[in-house]
PDB file of C-alpha atoms in Angstrom:
ATOM      1  CA  MET X   1      40.366  13.142 -24.819  1.00 38.00           C
ATOM      2  CA  ALA X   2      39.521   9.666 -26.173  1.00 41.00           C
ATOM      3  CA  VAL X   3      40.941   8.043 -23.046  1.00 42.00           C
ATOM      4  CA  THR X   4      38.884  10.353 -20.845  1.00 54.00           C
ATOM      5  CA  VAL X   5      35.653   9.496 -22.688  1.00 61.00           C
ATOM      6  CA  LEU X   6      36.303   5.758 -22.463  1.00 68.00           C
ATOM      7  CA  GLU X   7      36.966   5.995 -18.757  1.00 74.00           C
ATOM      8  CA  HIS X   8      33.499   7.463 -18.256  1.00 82.00           C
ATOM      9  CA  LEU X   9      31.706   5.171 -20.714  1.00 90.00           C
ATOM     10  CA  LYS X  10      29.520   2.362 -19.343  1.00 92.00           C
ATOM     11  CA  PHE X  11      27.796  -0.346 -21.373  1.00 94.00           C
ATOM     12  CA  VAL X  12      24.519  -0.815 -19.502  1.00 94.00           C
ATOM     13  CA  SER X  13      23.426  -3.484 -21.994  1.00 95.00           C
ATOM     14  CA  VAL X  14      24.459  -4.754 -25.424  1.00 96.00           C
ATOM     15  CA  ASP X  15      22.273  -7.432 -27.010  1.00 97.00           C
ATOM     16  CA  SER X  16      22.270  -9.425 -30.224  1.00 97.00           C
ATOM     17  CA  VAL X  17      19.214 -11.568 -30.977  1.00 97.00           C
ATOM     18  CA  THR X  18      18.434 -13.922 -33.854  1.00 96.00           C
ATOM     19  CA  HIS X  19      14.743 -14.592 -33.967  1.00 94.00           C
ATOM     20  CA  PHE X  20      12.436 -16.880 -35.976  1.00 97.00           C
ATOM     21  CA  ARG X  21       8.775 -15.916 -35.914  1.00 97.00           C
ATOM     22  CA  TYR X  22       5.538 -17.365 -37.315  1.00 98.00           C
ATOM     23  CA  MET X  23       2.263 -15.424 -37.260  1.00 97.00           C
ATOM     24  CA  ASP X  24      -1.092 -15.776 -38.921  1.00 97.00           C
ATOM     25  CA  SER X  25      -4.354 -13.840 -38.696  1.00 95.00           C
ATOM     26  CA  GLY X  26      -6.591 -16.760 -39.696  1.00 94.00           C
ATOM     27  CA  PRO X  27      -6.653 -20.006 -41.689  1.00 93.00           C
ATOM     28  CA  GLY X  28      -4.384 -19.594 -44.700  1.00 92.00           C
ATOM     29  CA  LYS X  29      -3.515 -15.996 -43.763  1.00 96.00           C
ATOM     30  CA  VAL X  30       0.154 -16.189 -42.807  1.00 97.00           C
ATOM     31  CA  THR X  31       1.570 -12.733 -42.056  1.00 96.00           C
ATOM     32  CA  ALA X  32       5.085 -13.737 -40.958  1.00 96.00           C
ATOM     33  CA  ARG X  33       7.319 -16.765 -41.411  1.00 97.00           C
ATOM     34  CA  ASP X  34      10.707 -15.114 -41.166  1.00 98.00           C
ATOM     35  CA  GLU X  35      14.062 -14.944 -39.507  1.00 97.00           C
ATOM     36  CA  TYR X  36      14.726 -11.579 -37.868  1.00 97.00           C
ATOM     37  CA  TYR X  37      17.649  -9.913 -36.150  1.00 97.00           C
ATOM     38  CA  LYS X  38      17.845  -7.427 -33.304  1.00 97.00           C
ATOM     39  CA  LEU X  39      20.759  -5.251 -32.237  1.00 97.00           C
ATOM     40  CA  SER X  40      20.352  -3.159 -29.114  1.00 97.00           C
ATOM     41  CA  SER X  41      22.770  -1.205 -26.950  1.00 96.00           C
ATOM     42  CA  ARG X  42      22.339   1.053 -23.965  1.00 97.00           C
ATOM     43  CA  VAL X  43      25.321   3.179 -22.936  1.00 96.00           C
ATOM     44  CA  GLN X  44      25.936   5.772 -20.268  1.00 96.00           C
ATOM     45  CA  ILE X  45      28.529   8.520 -20.224  1.00 95.00           C
ATOM     46  CA  ASP X  46      29.228   9.935 -16.791  1.00 95.00           C
ATOM     47  CA  LEU X  47      29.727  13.679 -17.234  1.00 93.00           C
ATOM     48  CA  ALA X  48      30.700  13.951 -13.585  1.00 87.00           C
ATOM     49  CA  GLY X  49      33.314  11.592 -12.211  1.00 80.00           C
ATOM     50  CA  ASP X  50      30.977  10.209  -9.545  1.00 84.00           C
ATOM     51  CA  GLY X  51      28.153   9.599 -12.027  1.00 85.00           C
ATOM     52  CA  THR X  52      25.809  12.192 -10.564  1.00 93.00           C
ATOM     53  CA  THR X  53      25.486  13.847 -13.983  1.00 96.00           C
ATOM     54  CA  TYR X  54      25.234  11.530 -16.965  1.00 97.00           C
ATOM     55  CA  LEU X  55      23.987  10.997 -20.497  1.00 97.00           C
ATOM     56  CA  GLN X  56      22.253   7.730 -21.341  1.00 97.00           C
ATOM     57  CA  ALA X  57      21.336   6.523 -24.834  1.00 97.00           C
ATOM     58  CA  ARG X  58      19.623   3.493 -26.392  1.00 98.00           C
ATOM     59  CA  GLY X  59      20.470   2.510 -29.958  1.00 97.00           C
ATOM     60  CA  GLU X  60      18.372  -0.214 -31.543  1.00 97.00           C
ATOM     61  CA  SER X  61      17.132  -1.822 -34.722  1.00 97.00           C
ATOM     62  CA  GLY X  62      13.446  -1.615 -35.637  1.00 95.00           C
ATOM     63  CA  ARG X  63      11.442   0.966 -37.527  1.00 93.00           C
ATOM     64  CA  ASN X  64       8.502   1.865 -35.278  1.00 94.00           C
ATOM     65  CA  PHE X  65       7.242   2.073 -31.692  1.00 96.00           C
ATOM     66  CA  ILE X  66       6.594  -1.659 -31.301  1.00 94.00           C
ATOM     67  CA  ALA X  67       9.515  -2.991 -33.350  1.00 92.00           C
ATOM     68  CA  SER X  68      13.112  -3.726 -32.467  1.00 95.00           C
ATOM     69  CA  TYR X  69      13.507  -6.481 -35.063  1.00 95.00           C
ATOM     70  CA  ASP X  70      14.265  -6.283 -38.772  1.00 97.00           C
ATOM     71  CA  PHE X  71      14.110  -8.898 -41.529  1.00 96.00           C
ATOM     72  CA  THR X  72      17.209 -10.894 -42.485  1.00 97.00           C
ATOM     73  CA  GLY X  73      15.671 -11.812 -45.848  1.00 97.00           C
ATOM     74  CA  ILE X  74      15.137 -15.460 -44.871  1.00 97.00           C
ATOM     75  CA  GLY X  75      11.399 -16.041 -45.112  1.00 96.00           C
ATOM     76  CA  LEU X  76       8.494 -14.120 -46.602  1.00 96.00           C
ATOM     77  CA  HIS X  77       9.984 -10.613 -46.462  1.00 96.00           C
ATOM     78  CA  GLN X  78      12.980  -8.910 -48.016  1.00 96.00           C
ATOM     79  CA  ALA X  79      16.031  -8.032 -45.932  1.00 96.00           C
ATOM     80  CA  TYR X  80      15.938  -4.684 -44.181  1.00 93.00           C
ATOM     81  CA  TRP X  81      18.585  -2.914 -42.104  1.00 94.00           C
ATOM     82  CA  SER X  82      17.879  -0.180 -39.595  1.00 95.00           C
ATOM     83  CA  TYR X  83      19.553   1.156 -36.483  1.00 96.00           C
ATOM     84  CA  ASN X  84      18.447   4.298 -34.695  1.00 96.00           C
ATOM     85  CA  LEU X  85      19.181   6.210 -31.537  1.00 97.00           C
ATOM     86  CA  LYS X  86      15.764   5.723 -29.930  1.00 97.00           C
ATOM     87  CA  SER X  87      16.385   7.415 -26.596  1.00 97.00           C
ATOM     88  CA  LEU X  88      18.835  10.033 -25.349  1.00 98.00           C
ATOM     89  CA  TYR X  89      18.493  11.868 -22.072  1.00 98.00           C
ATOM     90  CA  LEU X  90      20.391  13.844 -19.488  1.00 98.00           C
ATOM     91  CA  GLY X  91      20.224  12.629 -15.902  1.00 97.00           C
ATOM     92  CA  GLN X  92      21.109  14.433 -12.696  1.00 97.00           C
ATOM     93  CA  ARG X  93      21.238  12.905  -9.219  1.00 96.00           C
ATOM     94  CA  ILE X  94      20.507  15.421  -6.498  1.00 95.00           C
ATOM     95  CA  GLY X  95      21.662  14.230  -3.108  1.00 92.00           C
ATOM     96  CA  LYS X  96      21.027  10.646  -2.016  1.00 90.00           C
ATOM     97  CA  HIS X  97      17.361  10.331  -2.958  1.00 93.00           C
ATOM     98  CA  LEU X  98      16.384  12.608  -5.848  1.00 96.00           C
ATOM     99  CA  GLU X  99      17.025  12.143  -9.571  1.00 97.00           C
ATOM    100  CA  ALA X 100      15.909  14.193 -12.577  1.00 98.00           C
ATOM    101  CA  GLN X 101      15.865  13.170 -16.258  1.00 98.00           C
ATOM    102  CA  VAL X 102      15.133  15.167 -19.406  1.00 98.00           C
ATOM    103  CA  GLY X 103      15.114  14.269 -23.109  1.00 98.00           C
ATOM    104  CA  GLY X 104      14.113  11.120 -24.944  1.00 98.00           C
ATOM    105  CA  ILE X 105      13.527   9.127 -21.765  1.00 98.00           C
ATOM    106  CA  GLU X 106      12.294   5.576 -21.145  1.00 96.00           C
ATOM    107  CA  PHE X 107       8.884   4.495 -19.846  1.00 97.00           C
ATOM    108  CA  ASP X 108       8.708   3.465 -16.186  1.00 95.00           C
ATOM    109  CA  ALA X 109       6.716   0.226 -16.003  1.00 93.00           C
ATOM    110  CA  GLY X 110       6.920  -0.223 -12.230  1.00 95.00           C
ATOM    111  CA  VAL X 111       6.848  -3.931 -11.386  1.00 96.00           C
ATOM    112  CA  GLY X 112       4.514  -4.629 -14.320  1.00 95.00           C
ATOM    113  CA  SER X 113       5.319  -5.462 -17.928  1.00 96.00           C
ATOM    114  CA  GLU X 114       4.570  -4.527 -21.520  1.00 96.00           C
ATOM    115  CA  MET X 115       1.449  -6.708 -21.424  1.00 97.00           C
ATOM    116  CA  THR X 116      -0.531  -3.841 -19.885  1.00 97.00           C
ATOM    117  CA  TYR X 117       1.712  -0.878 -20.660  1.00 93.00           C
ATOM    118  CA  ALA X 118       4.006   0.545 -23.315  1.00 95.00           C
ATOM    119  CA  ASP X 119       5.893  -1.821 -25.604  1.00 96.00           C
ATOM    120  CA  ASN X 120       9.461  -2.213 -24.337  1.00 94.00           C
ATOM    121  CA  ASP X 121      10.748  -0.916 -27.680  1.00 94.00           C
ATOM    122  CA  GLY X 122       8.795   2.357 -27.413  1.00 96.00           C
ATOM    123  CA  TRP X 123       9.801   5.935 -26.662  1.00 96.00           C
ATOM    124  CA  LEU X 124       8.788   9.057 -24.811  1.00 96.00           C
ATOM    125  CA  GLU X 125      10.002  12.656 -24.820  1.00 98.00           C
ATOM    126  CA  GLY X 126       9.747  14.535 -21.578  1.00 98.00           C
ATOM    127  CA  TYR X 127      10.796  15.127 -18.012  1.00 98.00           C
ATOM    128  CA  ARG X 128      10.968  12.865 -14.952  1.00 98.00           C
ATOM    129  CA  LEU X 129      11.586  13.512 -11.274  1.00 98.00           C
ATOM    130  CA  ARG X 130      12.160  10.414  -9.126  1.00 97.00           C
ATOM    131  CA  TYR X 131      12.519  10.121  -5.355  1.00 96.00           C
ATOM    132  CA  THR X 132      13.782   6.919  -3.727  1.00 94.00           C
ATOM    133  CA  GLY X 133      14.199   5.874  -0.118  1.00 87.00           C
ATOM    134  CA  LEU X 134      11.235   7.482   1.636  1.00 81.00           C
ATOM    135  CA  GLY X 135      11.658   5.341   4.737  1.00 79.00           C
ATOM    136  CA  PRO X 136       9.928   2.432   6.519  1.00 81.00           C
ATOM    137  CA  ASN X 137       6.313   1.666   5.584  1.00 83.00           C
ATOM    138  CA  LEU X 138       6.467   4.107   2.667  1.00 88.00           C
ATOM    139  CA  PRO X 139       7.067   3.508  -1.046  1.00 92.00           C
ATOM    140  CA  GLU X 140      10.701   2.907  -2.003  1.00 93.00           C
ATOM    141  CA  LYS X 141      10.171   4.944  -5.176  1.00 95.00           C
ATOM    142  CA  ILE X 142       7.883   7.738  -6.296  1.00 97.00           C
ATOM    143  CA  SER X 143       8.220   9.205  -9.779  1.00 97.00           C
ATOM    144  CA  VAL X 144       6.469  11.924 -11.754  1.00 98.00           C
ATOM    145  CA  THR X 145       6.760  11.967 -15.550  1.00 98.00           C
ATOM    146  CA  VAL X 146       5.420  14.648 -17.892  1.00 98.00           C
ATOM    147  CA  GLY X 147       5.959  14.521 -21.630  1.00 98.00           C
ATOM    148  CA  TYR X 148       4.799  13.633 -25.102  1.00 98.00           C
ATOM    149  CA  VAL X 149       3.886  10.154 -26.372  1.00 97.00           C
ATOM    150  CA  GLY X 150       3.440   9.776 -30.128  1.00 95.00           C
ATOM    151  CA  ASP X 151       5.392   9.974 -33.401  1.00 96.00           C
ATOM    152  CA  TYR X 152       5.156   6.182 -33.503  1.00 96.00           C
ATOM    153  CA  SER X 153       6.881   5.879 -36.887  1.00 95.00           C
ATOM    154  CA  LYS X 154       9.875   8.092 -35.977  1.00 96.00           C
ATOM    155  CA  PRO X 155      12.500   5.875 -34.331  1.00 96.00           C
ATOM    156  CA  ASN X 156      15.243   8.537 -34.410  1.00 97.00           C
ATOM    157  CA  VAL X 157      15.210  10.501 -31.156  1.00 98.00           C
ATOM    158  CA  PHE X 158      16.545  13.677 -32.811  1.00 97.00           C
ATOM    159  CA  SER X 159      13.407  13.888 -34.957  1.00 97.00           C
ATOM    160  CA  ARG X 160      11.290  13.772 -31.779  1.00 97.00           C
ATOM    161  CA  LEU X 161      13.218  15.977 -29.344  1.00 97.00           C
ATOM    162  CA  PRO X 162      11.347  19.124 -30.506  1.00 96.00           C
ATOM    163  CA  ARG X 163       8.348  17.520 -28.744  1.00 97.00           C
ATOM    164  CA  LEU X 164       9.921  18.520 -25.418  1.00 96.00           C
ATOM    165  CA  GLY X 165       7.791  21.646 -25.729  1.00 94.00           C
ATOM    166  CA  ASP X 166       4.600  19.579 -26.012  1.00 96.00           C
ATOM    167  CA  GLU X 167       2.702  17.620 -23.371  1.00 96.00           C
ATOM    168  CA  ASN X 168       0.014  14.952 -23.719  1.00 97.00           C
ATOM    169  CA  TYR X 169       1.162  12.417 -21.106  1.00 98.00           C
ATOM    170  CA  ILE X 170       1.416  12.409 -17.307  1.00 98.00           C
ATOM    171  CA  GLN X 171       2.391   9.503 -15.044  1.00 98.00           C
ATOM    172  CA  LEU X 172       2.418   9.387 -11.243  1.00 98.00           C
ATOM    173  CA  LEU X 173       3.915   6.124  -9.967  1.00 98.00           C
ATOM    174  CA  ALA X 174       4.726   4.611  -6.588  1.00 97.00           C
ATOM    175  CA  GLU X 175       6.570   1.329  -5.973  1.00 97.00           C
ATOM    176  CA  LYS X 176       6.848  -0.616  -2.724  1.00 95.00           C
ATOM    177  CA  LYS X 177       8.536  -3.835  -1.563  1.00 93.00           C
ATOM    178  CA  LEU X 178       6.467  -6.090   0.696  1.00 91.00           C
ATOM    179  CA  GLY X 179       9.164  -8.243   2.204  1.00 87.00           C
ATOM    180  CA  ALA X 180      11.948 -10.058   0.389  1.00 87.00           C
ATOM    181  CA  THR X 181       9.819 -11.716  -2.312  1.00 91.00           C
ATOM    182  CA  ARG X 182       6.960  -9.323  -3.097  1.00 94.00           C
ATOM    183  CA  SER X 183       6.766  -5.932  -4.799  1.00 96.00           C
ATOM    184  CA  VAL X 184       3.815  -3.773  -5.852  1.00 97.00           C
ATOM    185  CA  SER X 185       3.413  -0.648  -7.923  1.00 97.00           C
ATOM    186  CA  VAL X 186       0.447   1.635  -8.501  1.00 98.00           C
ATOM    187  CA  GLU X 187       0.156   4.491 -10.934  1.00 98.00           C
ATOM    188  CA  PHE X 188      -2.079   7.107 -12.472  1.00 98.00           C
ATOM    189  CA  ASP X 189      -1.661   7.915 -16.165  1.00 98.00           C
ATOM    190  CA  SER X 190      -3.165  10.528 -18.443  1.00 98.00           C
ATOM    191  CA  LEU X 191      -2.737  10.198 -22.214  1.00 97.00           C
ATOM    192  CA  ARG X 192      -4.448  12.715 -24.466  1.00 96.00           C
ATOM    193  CA  SER X 193      -6.626  13.589 -21.440  1.00 96.00           C
ATOM    194  CA  ILE X 194      -7.828   9.980 -21.122  1.00 97.00           C
ATOM    195  CA  ARG X 195      -7.259   8.784 -17.566  1.00 98.00           C
ATOM    196  CA  TYR X 196      -5.900   5.374 -16.568  1.00 98.00           C
ATOM    197  CA  THR X 197      -4.909   3.567 -13.398  1.00 98.00           C
ATOM    198  CA  ARG X 198      -2.540   0.613 -13.372  1.00 98.00           C
ATOM    199  CA  GLU X 199      -1.510  -1.797 -10.633  1.00 98.00           C
ATOM    200  CA  ALA X 200       1.009  -4.643 -10.558  1.00 98.00           C
ATOM    201  CA  LEU X 201       2.106  -7.310  -8.075  1.00 97.00           C
ATOM    202  CA  ARG X 202       5.217  -9.469  -8.429  1.00 96.00           C
ATOM    203  CA  TRP X 203       5.479 -12.382  -5.993  1.00 94.00           C
ATOM    204  CA  GLN X 204       8.546 -14.614  -6.189  1.00 91.00           C
ATOM    205  CA  LYS X 205       8.625 -18.053  -4.571  1.00 85.00           C
ATOM    206  CA  LEU X 206       4.885 -18.227  -4.075  1.00 85.00           C
ATOM    207  CA  PRO X 207       4.173 -20.609  -1.131  1.00 81.00           C
ATOM    208  CA  VAL X 208       2.473 -23.367  -3.151  1.00 78.00           C
ATOM    209  CA  PRO X 209       3.785 -26.876  -3.957  1.00 73.00           C
ATOM    210  CA  VAL X 210       5.246 -25.980  -7.360  1.00 72.00           C
ATOM    211  CA  THR X 211       6.749 -22.693  -5.991  1.00 69.00           C
ATOM    212  CA  PRO X 212       6.189 -20.537  -9.097  1.00 88.00           C
ATOM    213  CA  ASP X 213       6.802 -16.840  -9.505  1.00 94.00           C
ATOM    214  CA  LEU X 214       3.642 -14.818 -10.072  1.00 95.00           C
ATOM    215  CA  THR X 215       3.044 -11.440 -11.725  1.00 96.00           C
ATOM    216  CA  LEU X 216      -0.452  -9.916 -11.797  1.00 97.00           C
ATOM    217  CA  GLU X 217      -1.294  -6.670 -13.571  1.00 98.00           C
ATOM    218  CA  THR X 218      -4.481  -4.641 -13.960  1.00 98.00           C
ATOM    219  CA  ILE X 219      -5.257  -1.552 -16.028  1.00 98.00           C
ATOM    220  CA  SER X 220      -8.403   0.558 -15.865  1.00 98.00           C
ATOM    221  CA  ARG X 221      -9.502   3.223 -18.295  1.00 98.00           C
ATOM    222  CA  VAL X 222     -11.546   5.452 -16.028  1.00 97.00           C
ATOM    223  CA  THR X 223     -12.747   8.141 -18.469  1.00 96.00           C
ATOM    224  CA  ASP X 224     -14.027   8.222 -22.088  1.00 94.00           C
ATOM    225  CA  ASN X 225     -15.649   4.782 -22.435  1.00 94.00           C
ATOM    226  CA  PRO X 226     -14.268   3.152 -19.261  1.00 97.00           C
ATOM    227  CA  SER X 227     -12.904  -0.387 -19.522  1.00 97.00           C
ATOM    228  CA  PHE X 228     -10.828  -2.854 -17.530  1.00 98.00           C
ATOM    229  CA  GLY X 229      -7.999  -5.191 -18.513  1.00 98.00           C
ATOM    230  CA  TRP X 230      -5.660  -7.540 -16.732  1.00 98.00           C
ATOM    231  CA  ALA X 231      -2.795  -9.942 -17.319  1.00 98.00           C
ATOM    232  CA  GLY X 232      -0.845 -12.533 -15.395  1.00 97.00           C
ATOM    233  CA  THR X 233       2.180 -14.773 -15.698  1.00 96.00           C
ATOM    234  CA  LEU X 234       3.356 -17.847 -13.803  1.00 95.00           C
ATOM    235  CA  ASN X 235       6.985 -18.943 -14.087  1.00 95.00           C
ATOM    236  CA  ARG X 236       8.972 -21.734 -12.513  1.00 93.00           C
ATOM    237  CA  ASN X 237      12.609 -22.818 -12.579  1.00 92.00           C
ATOM    238  CA  LEU X 238      12.860 -26.461 -13.630  1.00 91.00           C
ATOM    239  CA  ASP X 239      16.347 -27.038 -12.256  1.00 89.00           C
ATOM    240  CA  ARG X 240      18.342 -25.902  -9.247  1.00 86.00           C
ATOM    241  CA  LYS X 241      20.668 -23.660 -11.213  1.00 89.00           C
ATOM    242  CA  ALA X 242      17.760 -21.867 -12.932  1.00 88.00           C
ATOM    243  CA  ARG X 243      19.041 -22.795 -16.377  1.00 95.00           C
ATOM    244  CA  VAL X 244      15.585 -23.852 -17.576  1.00 96.00           C
ATOM    245  CA  ARG X 245      12.545 -21.737 -16.779  1.00 95.00           C
ATOM    246  CA  ALA X 246       9.005 -22.459 -17.976  1.00 96.00           C
ATOM    247  CA  GLY X 247       5.925 -20.303 -17.751  1.00 95.00           C
ATOM    248  CA  VAL X 248       2.494 -19.424 -19.029  1.00 97.00           C
ATOM    249  CA  PHE X 249       0.812 -16.051 -19.544  1.00 98.00           C
ATOM    250  CA  TYR X 250      -2.747 -14.821 -19.989  1.00 98.00           C
ATOM    251  CA  SER X 251      -3.694 -11.308 -21.022  1.00 98.00           C
ATOM    252  CA  HIS X 252      -7.035  -9.643 -21.638  1.00 98.00           C
ATOM    253  CA  ILE X 253      -6.710  -6.055 -22.837  1.00 97.00           C
ATOM    254  CA  PRO X 254      -9.938  -4.861 -24.512  1.00 96.00           C
ATOM    255  CA  LYS X 255      -9.673  -3.531 -28.053  1.00 92.00           C
ATOM    256  CA  GLY X 256     -10.818  -0.040 -27.054  1.00 94.00           C
ATOM    257  CA  MET X 257      -8.404   0.349 -24.128  1.00 97.00           C
ATOM    258  CA  PHE X 258      -5.979   2.539 -26.081  1.00 97.00           C
ATOM    259  CA  GLN X 259      -8.336   4.135 -28.593  1.00 95.00           C
ATOM    260  CA  ASP X 260      -9.459   7.724 -28.969  1.00 94.00           C
ATOM    261  CA  GLY X 261     -12.572   7.350 -31.074  1.00 91.00           C
ATOM    262  CA  THR X 262     -11.491   4.950 -33.818  1.00 91.00           C
ATOM    263  CA  GLN X 263      -7.794   5.871 -33.610  1.00 93.00           C
ATOM    264  CA  GLN X 264      -5.361   3.719 -31.629  1.00 94.00           C
ATOM    265  CA  ILE X 265      -3.192   6.078 -29.590  1.00 95.00           C
ATOM    266  CA  PHE X 266      -0.964   3.681 -27.647  1.00 97.00           C
ATOM    267  CA  TRP X 267       0.594   0.234 -28.109  1.00 96.00           C
ATOM    268  CA  ASN X 268       1.364  -2.404 -25.517  1.00 96.00           C
ATOM    269  CA  GLY X 269       3.861  -5.216 -26.201  1.00 95.00           C
ATOM    270  CA  ASP X 270       3.547  -6.570 -29.735  1.00 94.00           C
ATOM    271  CA  SER X 271       3.942 -10.166 -28.496  1.00 94.00           C
ATOM    272  CA  TYR X 272       0.734  -9.764 -26.469  1.00 95.00           C
ATOM    273  CA  VAL X 273      -1.240  -7.044 -28.331  1.00 95.00           C
ATOM    274  CA  LEU X 274      -4.957  -6.600 -27.578  1.00 96.00           C
ATOM    275  CA  GLY X 275      -7.742  -9.049 -26.855  1.00 96.00           C
ATOM    276  CA  LYS X 276      -7.695 -12.322 -24.942  1.00 98.00           C
ATOM    277  CA  ARG X 277      -4.394 -14.181 -25.339  1.00 98.00           C
ATOM    278  CA  ILE X 278      -2.784 -17.183 -23.716  1.00 98.00           C
ATOM    279  CA  GLY X 279       0.520 -18.918 -24.324  1.00 98.00           C
ATOM    280  CA  PRO X 280       3.544 -20.785 -22.975  1.00 98.00           C
ATOM    281  CA  THR X 281       7.123 -19.583 -22.515  1.00 97.00           C
ATOM    282  CA  VAL X 282      10.397 -21.457 -22.022  1.00 98.00           C
ATOM    283  CA  LYS X 283      13.808 -19.926 -21.358  1.00 97.00           C
ATOM    284  CA  ILE X 284      17.000 -22.001 -21.497  1.00 98.00           C
ATOM    285  CA  VAL X 285      20.325 -20.582 -20.271  1.00 97.00           C
ATOM    286  CA  PRO X 286      23.057 -23.118 -21.171  1.00 95.00           C
ATOM    287  CA  PHE X 287      25.858 -20.758 -20.163  1.00 93.00           C
ATOM    288  CA  LYS X 288      26.470 -17.197 -19.019  1.00 93.00           C
ATOM    289  CA  ASN X 289      25.354 -14.348 -21.297  1.00 94.00           C
ATOM    290  CA  PHE X 290      23.542 -16.684 -23.695  1.00 97.00           C
ATOM    291  CA  ASP X 291      19.941 -17.893 -23.699  1.00 98.00           C
ATOM    292  CA  VAL X 292      17.283 -19.389 -25.955  1.00 98.00           C
ATOM    293  CA  THR X 293      13.638 -18.383 -25.507  1.00 98.00           C
ATOM    294  CA  LEU X 294      10.521 -20.040 -26.899  1.00 98.00           C
ATOM    295  CA  PHE X 295       7.227 -18.156 -26.928  1.00 98.00           C
ATOM    296  CA  GLY X 296       3.731 -19.012 -28.118  1.00 98.00           C
ATOM    297  CA  SER X 297       0.438 -17.126 -28.214  1.00 97.00           C
ATOM    298  CA  SER X 298      -3.121 -18.038 -29.153  1.00 98.00           C
ATOM    299  CA  ARG X 299      -6.056 -15.654 -29.572  1.00 97.00           C
ATOM    300  CA  LEU X 300      -9.140 -16.647 -27.566  1.00 97.00           C
ATOM    301  CA  ASP X 301     -11.590 -14.082 -28.963  1.00 96.00           C
ATOM    302  CA  ASN X 302     -12.390 -12.289 -32.217  1.00 94.00           C
ATOM    303  CA  THR X 303     -10.128  -9.258 -31.728  1.00 94.00           C
ATOM    304  CA  PRO X 304      -8.575  -8.346 -35.104  1.00 92.00           C
ATOM    305  CA  GLY X 305      -4.924  -9.135 -35.592  1.00 91.00           C
ATOM    306  CA  THR X 306      -2.713 -12.117 -34.969  1.00 95.00           C
ATOM    307  CA  ARG X 307      -4.400 -15.456 -34.273  1.00 96.00           C
ATOM    308  CA  TYR X 308      -1.389 -17.707 -33.618  1.00 97.00           C
ATOM    309  CA  ARG X 309       2.128 -16.617 -32.883  1.00 97.00           C
ATOM    310  CA  GLY X 310       5.225 -18.741 -32.300  1.00 98.00           C
ATOM    311  CA  GLN X 311       8.822 -17.611 -31.984  1.00 97.00           C
ATOM    312  CA  ILE X 312      12.295 -18.797 -31.047  1.00 98.00           C
ATOM    313  CA  ALA X 313      14.937 -16.263 -30.036  1.00 97.00           C
ATOM    314  CA  VAL X 314      18.678 -16.839 -29.581  1.00 98.00           C
ATOM    315  CA  HIS X 315      20.089 -14.079 -27.396  1.00 97.00           C
ATOM    316  CA  TYR X 316      23.671 -13.005 -26.703  1.00 96.00           C
ATOM    317  CA  GLN X 317      24.430 -10.457 -23.976  1.00 96.00           C
ATOM    318  CA  LEU X 318      27.587  -8.621 -24.967  1.00 93.00           C
ATOM    319  CA  ALA X 319      27.877  -5.784 -22.424  1.00 91.00           C
ATOM    320  CA  SER X 320      30.687  -7.357 -20.397  1.00 88.00           C
ATOM    321  CA  LEU X 321      32.636  -8.205 -23.579  1.00 85.00           C
ATOM    322  CA  MET X 322      32.302  -4.630 -24.880  1.00 86.00           C
ATOM    323  CA  SER X 323      33.433  -3.243 -21.538  1.00 83.00           C
ATOM    324  CA  ARG X 324      36.584  -5.385 -21.661  1.00 82.00           C
ATOM    325  CA  ILE X 325      37.329  -4.317 -25.236  1.00 81.00           C
ATOM    326  CA  VAL X 326      37.164  -0.568 -24.547  1.00 77.00           C
ATOM    327  CA  ARG X 327      39.212  -0.905 -21.372  1.00 70.00           C
TER     328      ARG X 327
END
């Protein structure tokens, strides 16, 4: 039986990250000066030999919806260890184009990012039906998701699976390629009966002298105190082998975008948070499956929270190594 399980086991991703982070909320108000760690793995077990029926799971460190890092004890905070199964869902492919998922599923960000949408570490319980390959001049992907978003301090998926009987979230999303270098996605979201629209454009090899890659995202809250936010990133490879990549981001997500009254009901990426933010990024890939990333952020308005943020992450990708070990 063990051999059979291993034959059907796939390591989609396995990541180990060591991370140093500095944050302050104002002069003399340092909130983090620590070394962190992150362990994350995503595995798939094919229940049918051809992979049409499968289980997929994400195990990860971090104690809440916006956290996948824990303290090593080096810095201002005491060491803390956590590792939870944050997502677990059953998938079924139906023919060549249709796929269904149920359980603790992942958010579908389209071609956008966590700047305007759910933090990449977050979770969702519900149901998704996805159709791909509609044909020429039509979206390559259309998906419908219905479920429950909440329980932000419960990282263990088994404590949240009873929410499959609840519903406070709906997403309708379409994604389309516009040639070899451009992709767009548009979506409608409803969270706690508050309506949103979100659009994203990713354009690689933009035809300008410095040939950067561009991502633009917009989000509109169209009911209950309407508001508008947007974000953008520019990135450029600094060498021919793409071992060094530099970029800059800007995001402006109003404070009330994800509030219901005075309560915040949703969290975008914790590196970007709310308000007006700008910062540089650098990614260095000295060899395969290893990279070093530098990230900075500065607050440009008076939104409460982090003023300055700086971090260095050392990242190992271990999926191929784990696959060789189990084989």
